[in-house]
Amino acid sequence: MIIKQSELETVCGITSKLPEHDAPEFAFAGKSNVGKSSLINGLMNRKNLARTSQQPGKTQTINFYRINQEFYFVDLPGYGYAKVSETEKVKWGKMIERYLRSSKTLQLVFLLIDIRHKPGENDRLMYDWICSNGFKPVIVATKLDKINRSQKDKQIKLIRETLSCGMETTIIPYSAITKQGRDELLTLMGEHMKGDE
């Protein structure tokens, strides 16, 4: 799959009505500061269409990016950032839940996990939550360039064990610097779109 065109089309806050359309959607969930905006920008071949921030917890909306006039990337609010109030966390959780339950065209949910660290409690909860909403998340193990190549398999095994996900769960290591994993992710999306036709 080649991405030729991308634009931020819709931004939904807590009370916003979610957009209705027939185009396939691919959603991205992950802890604040896990590299979600960098991944989305990398997939779109854009520098900063998805806003990156030095302040974790910046994405407080659901952002819909229209790609090639054919499908959408959906950037979900980052979770698990300590400096955000419990009230805000609950609101963001409800936004994500509302989206997962109401989207009629959601094809895949990508759950981003920092490959350098053991997944935290929030990551485990999000993985289970996505599964309980009827989706099989694809794990994107971000920040691949921050570890030695020899550590990759060990860290992927740790992610798999901590999330209690079987071998049927796809884990794709990704680097925002080298773009390793980009082609694999786009191929996976292309396969799901073909299956939807």
PDB file of C-alpha atoms in Angstrom:
ATOM      1  CA  MET A   1       0.000   0.000   0.000  1.00  0.00           C
ATOM      2  CA  ILE A   2       1.287   3.455  -0.933  1.00  0.00           C
ATOM      3  CA  ILE A   3       0.059   6.533   0.925  1.00  0.00           C
ATOM      4  CA  LYS A   4      -0.137   9.464  -1.463  1.00  0.00           C
ATOM      5  CA  GLN A   5      -2.483  11.803   0.382  1.00  0.00           C
ATOM      6  CA  SER A   6      -3.305  12.457   4.031  1.00  0.00           C
ATOM      7  CA  GLU A   7      -5.184  15.154   5.903  1.00  0.00           C
ATOM      8  CA  LEU A   8      -6.572  15.742   9.366  1.00  0.00           C
ATOM      9  CA  GLU A   9     -10.308  15.702   8.671  1.00  0.00           C
ATOM     10  CA  THR A  10     -12.156  15.499  12.000  1.00  0.00           C
ATOM     11  CA  VAL A  11     -11.247  16.184  15.640  1.00  0.00           C
ATOM     12  CA  CYS A  12     -13.687  14.800  18.214  1.00  0.00           C
ATOM     13  CA  GLY A  13     -13.784  15.960  21.818  1.00  0.00           C
ATOM     14  CA  ILE A  14     -15.560  14.306  24.720  1.00  0.00           C
ATOM     15  CA  THR A  15     -19.035  15.462  23.676  1.00  0.00           C
ATOM     16  CA  SER A  16     -18.496  15.433  19.888  1.00  0.00           C
ATOM     17  CA  LYS A  17     -20.532  13.200  17.633  1.00  0.00           C
ATOM     18  CA  LEU A  18     -18.289  10.634  15.963  1.00  0.00           C
ATOM     19  CA  PRO A  19     -18.191  10.902  12.154  1.00  0.00           C
ATOM     20  CA  GLU A  20     -20.277   8.483  10.098  1.00  0.00           C
ATOM     21  CA  HIS A  21     -18.922   7.110   6.824  1.00  0.00           C
ATOM     22  CA  ASP A  22     -18.352   3.820   4.979  1.00  0.00           C
ATOM     23  CA  ALA A  23     -14.562   4.049   4.763  1.00  0.00           C
ATOM     24  CA  PRO A  24     -12.401   1.522   6.670  1.00  0.00           C
ATOM     25  CA  GLU A  25     -10.760   2.774   9.886  1.00  0.00           C
ATOM     26  CA  PHE A  26      -7.496   1.761  11.553  1.00  0.00           C
ATOM     27  CA  ALA A  27      -7.177   2.922  15.164  1.00  0.00           C
ATOM     28  CA  PHE A  28      -4.015   3.585  17.181  1.00  0.00           C
ATOM     29  CA  ALA A  29      -4.008   3.293  20.977  1.00  0.00           C
ATOM     30  CA  GLY A  30      -1.125   3.614  23.391  1.00  0.00           C
ATOM     31  CA  LYS A  31       0.286   5.114  26.502  1.00  0.00           C
ATOM     32  CA  SER A  32       1.226   8.790  26.413  1.00  0.00           C
ATOM     33  CA  ASN A  33       4.758   9.266  25.068  1.00  0.00           C
ATOM     34  CA  VAL A  34       4.918   5.806  23.446  1.00  0.00           C
ATOM     35  CA  GLY A  35       5.482   7.376  20.015  1.00  0.00           C
ATOM     36  CA  LYS A  36       1.932   7.280  18.625  1.00  0.00           C
ATOM     37  CA  SER A  37       2.119  10.583  16.720  1.00  0.00           C
ATOM     38  CA  SER A  38       5.571   9.647  15.385  1.00  0.00           C
ATOM     39  CA  LEU A  39       4.210   6.317  14.126  1.00  0.00           C
ATOM     40  CA  ILE A  40       1.210   7.944  12.417  1.00  0.00           C
ATOM     41  CA  ASN A  41       3.432  10.604  10.825  1.00  0.00           C
ATOM     42  CA  GLY A  42       5.862   7.880   9.707  1.00  0.00           C
ATOM     43  CA  LEU A  43       3.093   5.852   8.080  1.00  0.00           C
ATOM     44  CA  MET A  44       1.765   8.961   6.308  1.00  0.00           C
ATOM     45  CA  ASN A  45       5.283  10.094   5.303  1.00  0.00           C
ATOM     46  CA  ARG A  46       4.552  13.450   6.902  1.00  0.00           C
ATOM     47  CA  LYS A  47       6.761  15.301   9.383  1.00  0.00           C
ATOM     48  CA  ASN A  48       4.160  16.659  11.779  1.00  0.00           C
ATOM     49  CA  LEU A  49       0.597  16.271  10.581  1.00  0.00           C
ATOM     50  CA  ALA A  50      -0.049  14.243  13.733  1.00  0.00           C
ATOM     51  CA  ARG A  51       1.110  16.585  16.462  1.00  0.00           C
ATOM     52  CA  THR A  52       3.966  15.338  18.598  1.00  0.00           C
ATOM     53  CA  SER A  53       4.640  16.891  21.970  1.00  0.00           C
ATOM     54  CA  GLN A  54       7.264  16.923  24.681  1.00  0.00           C
ATOM     55  CA  GLN A  55       4.307  16.929  27.075  1.00  0.00           C
ATOM     56  CA  PRO A  56       2.821  13.448  27.384  1.00  0.00           C
ATOM     57  CA  GLY A  57      -0.962  13.421  27.508  1.00  0.00           C
ATOM     58  CA  LYS A  58      -1.270  16.042  24.773  1.00  0.00           C
ATOM     59  CA  THR A  59      -3.731  14.089  22.600  1.00  0.00           C
ATOM     60  CA  GLN A  60      -7.024  14.709  24.384  1.00  0.00           C
ATOM     61  CA  THR A  61      -9.222  14.183  21.344  1.00  0.00           C
ATOM     62  CA  ILE A  62      -9.924  11.456  18.801  1.00  0.00           C
ATOM     63  CA  ASN A  63      -8.335  12.592  15.549  1.00  0.00           C
ATOM     64  CA  PHE A  64      -9.459  11.215  12.182  1.00  0.00           C
ATOM     65  CA  TYR A  65      -6.904  11.387   9.345  1.00  0.00           C
ATOM     66  CA  ARG A  66      -8.286  10.709   5.873  1.00  0.00           C
ATOM     67  CA  ILE A  67      -5.814   8.715   3.800  1.00  0.00           C
ATOM     68  CA  ASN A  68      -5.830   8.534  -0.033  1.00  0.00           C
ATOM     69  CA  GLN A  69      -9.532   9.529   0.117  1.00  0.00           C
ATOM     70  CA  GLU A  70     -10.095   5.816   0.866  1.00  0.00           C
ATOM     71  CA  PHE A  71      -9.682   5.094   4.573  1.00  0.00           C
ATOM     72  CA  TYR A  72      -8.896   6.632   7.975  1.00  0.00           C
ATOM     73  CA  PHE A  73      -6.226   6.531  10.637  1.00  0.00           C
ATOM     74  CA  VAL A  74      -7.863   7.167  14.004  1.00  0.00           C
ATOM     75  CA  ASP A  75      -5.572   8.546  16.728  1.00  0.00           C
ATOM     76  CA  LEU A  76      -7.045   7.726  20.153  1.00  0.00           C
ATOM     77  CA  PRO A  77      -6.159   9.710  23.321  1.00  0.00           C
ATOM     78  CA  GLY A  78      -2.981   8.579  25.078  1.00  0.00           C
ATOM     79  CA  TYR A  79      -3.552   6.925  28.438  1.00  0.00           C
ATOM     80  CA  GLY A  80      -1.705   6.392  31.681  1.00  0.00           C
ATOM     81  CA  TYR A  81      -0.057   9.773  32.132  1.00  0.00           C
ATOM     82  CA  ALA A  82       0.375  10.482  35.824  1.00  0.00           C
ATOM     83  CA  LYS A  83      -0.057  14.272  35.767  1.00  0.00           C
ATOM     84  CA  VAL A  84      -3.559  14.080  34.327  1.00  0.00           C
ATOM     85  CA  SER A  85      -6.391  14.140  36.869  1.00  0.00           C
ATOM     86  CA  GLU A  86      -8.416  10.981  37.514  1.00  0.00           C
ATOM     87  CA  THR A  87     -11.487  12.784  36.145  1.00  0.00           C
ATOM     88  CA  GLU A  88      -9.703  13.427  32.847  1.00  0.00           C
ATOM     89  CA  LYS A  89      -8.500   9.811  32.680  1.00  0.00           C
ATOM     90  CA  VAL A  90     -12.058   8.553  33.124  1.00  0.00           C
ATOM     91  CA  LYS A  91     -13.282  10.924  30.377  1.00  0.00           C
ATOM     92  CA  TRP A  92     -10.596   9.745  27.947  1.00  0.00           C
ATOM     93  CA  GLY A  93     -11.410   6.123  28.779  1.00  0.00           C
ATOM     94  CA  LYS A  94     -15.063   6.744  27.986  1.00  0.00           C
ATOM     95  CA  MET A  95     -14.130   8.416  24.692  1.00  0.00           C
ATOM     96  CA  ILE A  96     -12.061   5.415  23.630  1.00  0.00           C
ATOM     97  CA  GLU A  97     -14.761   2.977  24.727  1.00  0.00           C
ATOM     98  CA  ARG A  98     -17.472   4.916  22.877  1.00  0.00           C
ATOM     99  CA  TYR A  99     -15.362   4.850  19.729  1.00  0.00           C
ATOM    100  CA  LEU A 100     -14.547   1.112  19.927  1.00  0.00           C
ATOM    101  CA  ARG A 101     -18.196   0.256  20.500  1.00  0.00           C
ATOM    102  CA  SER A 102     -19.731   2.557  17.907  1.00  0.00           C
ATOM    103  CA  SER A 103     -17.378   2.468  14.897  1.00  0.00           C
ATOM    104  CA  LYS A 104     -18.993   0.404  12.160  1.00  0.00           C
ATOM    105  CA  THR A 105     -15.929   0.317   9.906  1.00  0.00           C
ATOM    106  CA  LEU A 106     -13.045  -0.301  12.318  1.00  0.00           C
ATOM    107  CA  GLN A 107     -10.749  -2.916  10.751  1.00  0.00           C
ATOM    108  CA  LEU A 108      -7.831  -3.122  13.176  1.00  0.00           C
ATOM    109  CA  VAL A 109      -6.682  -1.644  16.471  1.00  0.00           C
ATOM    110  CA  PHE A 110      -2.941  -1.107  16.810  1.00  0.00           C
ATOM    111  CA  LEU A 111      -1.769  -1.066  20.425  1.00  0.00           C
ATOM    112  CA  LEU A 112       1.606   0.630  20.856  1.00  0.00           C
ATOM    113  CA  ILE A 113       3.991  -0.670  23.515  1.00  0.00           C
ATOM    114  CA  ASP A 114       7.501   0.713  24.182  1.00  0.00           C
ATOM    115  CA  ILE A 115       9.786  -2.217  23.333  1.00  0.00           C
ATOM    116  CA  ARG A 116      12.313  -1.103  25.972  1.00  0.00           C
ATOM    117  CA  HIS A 117      10.023  -1.748  28.930  1.00  0.00           C
ATOM    118  CA  LYS A 118       7.789  -4.434  30.337  1.00  0.00           C
ATOM    119  CA  PRO A 119       4.156  -3.460  29.581  1.00  0.00           C
ATOM    120  CA  GLY A 120       2.556  -1.695  32.547  1.00  0.00           C
ATOM    121  CA  GLU A 121      -0.807  -2.230  34.186  1.00  0.00           C
ATOM    122  CA  ASN A 122      -2.441   0.342  31.874  1.00  0.00           C
ATOM    123  CA  ASP A 123      -1.104  -1.511  28.824  1.00  0.00           C
ATOM    124  CA  ARG A 124      -2.480  -4.816  30.108  1.00  0.00           C
ATOM    125  CA  LEU A 125      -5.863  -3.243  30.835  1.00  0.00           C
ATOM    126  CA  MET A 126      -6.006  -1.657  27.375  1.00  0.00           C
ATOM    127  CA  TYR A 127      -5.063  -4.938  25.679  1.00  0.00           C
ATOM    128  CA  ASP A 128      -7.795  -6.828  27.583  1.00  0.00           C
ATOM    129  CA  TRP A 129     -10.272  -4.016  26.948  1.00  0.00           C
ATOM    130  CA  ILE A 130      -9.670  -4.013  23.190  1.00  0.00           C
ATOM    131  CA  CYS A 131     -10.103  -7.819  23.171  1.00  0.00           C
ATOM    132  CA  SER A 132     -13.306  -7.587  25.223  1.00  0.00           C
ATOM    133  CA  ASN A 133     -14.710  -5.174  22.618  1.00  0.00           C
ATOM    134  CA  GLY A 134     -14.323  -7.888  19.987  1.00  0.00           C
ATOM    135  CA  PHE A 135     -11.012  -6.886  18.370  1.00  0.00           C
ATOM    136  CA  LYS A 136      -7.683  -8.679  18.128  1.00  0.00           C
ATOM    137  CA  PRO A 137      -5.134  -5.916  18.671  1.00  0.00           C
ATOM    138  CA  VAL A 138      -1.940  -5.802  16.645  1.00  0.00           C
ATOM    139  CA  ILE A 139       0.944  -4.867  18.946  1.00  0.00           C
ATOM    140  CA  VAL A 140       3.377  -2.268  17.602  1.00  0.00           C
ATOM    141  CA  ALA A 141       6.584  -2.446  19.639  1.00  0.00           C
ATOM    142  CA  THR A 142       7.860   1.136  19.268  1.00  0.00           C
ATOM    143  CA  LYS A 143      11.302   2.701  19.806  1.00  0.00           C
ATOM    144  CA  LEU A 144      13.101  -0.269  18.259  1.00  0.00           C
ATOM    145  CA  ASP A 145      16.143   1.925  17.518  1.00  0.00           C
ATOM    146  CA  LYS A 146      16.630   2.505  21.275  1.00  0.00           C
ATOM    147  CA  ILE A 147      17.645  -1.108  21.998  1.00  0.00           C
ATOM    148  CA  ASN A 148      20.434  -3.362  20.732  1.00  0.00           C
ATOM    149  CA  ARG A 149      19.418  -5.716  17.957  1.00  0.00           C
ATOM    150  CA  SER A 150      20.300  -8.667  20.189  1.00  0.00           C
ATOM    151  CA  GLN A 151      17.636  -7.593  22.730  1.00  0.00           C
ATOM    152  CA  LYS A 152      14.715  -7.528  20.278  1.00  0.00           C
ATOM    153  CA  ASP A 153      13.512 -11.143  20.599  1.00  0.00           C
ATOM    154  CA  LYS A 154      13.828 -11.097  24.387  1.00  0.00           C
ATOM    155  CA  GLN A 155      11.775  -7.877  24.642  1.00  0.00           C
ATOM    156  CA  ILE A 156       9.083  -9.171  22.268  1.00  0.00           C
ATOM    157  CA  LYS A 157       8.840 -12.352  24.375  1.00  0.00           C
ATOM    158  CA  LEU A 158       8.455 -10.173  27.493  1.00  0.00           C
ATOM    159  CA  ILE A 159       5.612  -8.196  25.861  1.00  0.00           C
ATOM    160  CA  ARG A 160       3.872 -11.413  24.799  1.00  0.00           C
ATOM    161  CA  GLU A 161       4.176 -12.964  28.279  1.00  0.00           C
ATOM    162  CA  THR A 162       3.147  -9.818  30.187  1.00  0.00           C
ATOM    163  CA  LEU A 163       0.041  -9.262  28.066  1.00  0.00           C
ATOM    164  CA  SER A 164      -0.737 -13.019  28.113  1.00  0.00           C
ATOM    165  CA  CYS A 165      -1.204 -12.957  24.354  1.00  0.00           C
ATOM    166  CA  GLY A 166      -0.636 -16.111  22.342  1.00  0.00           C
ATOM    167  CA  MET A 167       1.465 -16.581  19.238  1.00  0.00           C
ATOM    168  CA  GLU A 168      -1.590 -15.691  17.123  1.00  0.00           C
ATOM    169  CA  THR A 169      -1.214 -12.060  18.267  1.00  0.00           C
ATOM    170  CA  THR A 170       0.867 -10.122  15.746  1.00  0.00           C
ATOM    171  CA  ILE A 171       3.735  -8.062  17.204  1.00  0.00           C
ATOM    172  CA  ILE A 172       5.517  -5.706  14.805  1.00  0.00           C
ATOM    173  CA  PRO A 173       8.680  -3.917  16.006  1.00  0.00           C
ATOM    174  CA  TYR A 174       8.811  -0.331  14.730  1.00  0.00           C
ATOM    175  CA  SER A 175      11.367   2.467  14.614  1.00  0.00           C
ATOM    176  CA  ALA A 176      10.324   6.055  13.906  1.00  0.00           C
ATOM    177  CA  ILE A 177      13.965   6.776  13.003  1.00  0.00           C
ATOM    178  CA  THR A 178      14.684   3.982  10.482  1.00  0.00           C
ATOM    179  CA  LYS A 179      10.996   3.301   9.571  1.00  0.00           C
ATOM    180  CA  GLN A 180      11.604  -0.414  10.162  1.00  0.00           C
ATOM    181  CA  GLY A 181       8.180  -2.047  10.438  1.00  0.00           C
ATOM    182  CA  ARG A 182       6.428   0.574   8.287  1.00  0.00           C
ATOM    183  CA  ASP A 183       6.016  -1.622   5.200  1.00  0.00           C
ATOM    184  CA  GLU A 184       4.794  -4.517   7.325  1.00  0.00           C
ATOM    185  CA  LEU A 185       2.114  -2.340   8.967  1.00  0.00           C
ATOM    186  CA  LEU A 186       0.916  -0.899   5.659  1.00  0.00           C
ATOM    187  CA  THR A 187       0.808  -4.385   4.074  1.00  0.00           C
ATOM    188  CA  LEU A 188      -1.315  -5.621   6.981  1.00  0.00           C
ATOM    189  CA  MET A 189      -3.761  -2.738   6.504  1.00  0.00           C
ATOM    190  CA  GLY A 190      -3.900  -3.383   2.762  1.00  0.00           C
ATOM    191  CA  GLU A 191      -4.765  -7.039   3.386  1.00  0.00           C
ATOM    192  CA  HIS A 192      -7.616  -6.079   5.728  1.00  0.00           C
ATOM    193  CA  MET A 193      -9.002  -3.602   3.201  1.00  0.00           C
ATOM    194  CA  LYS A 194      -8.960  -6.256   0.461  1.00  0.00           C
ATOM    195  CA  GLY A 195     -10.738  -8.650   2.805  1.00  0.00           C
ATOM    196  CA  ASP A 196     -13.402  -5.998   3.368  1.00  0.00           C
ATOM    197  CA  GLU A 197     -14.254  -5.646  -0.316  1.00  0.00           C
TER     198      GLU A 197
END
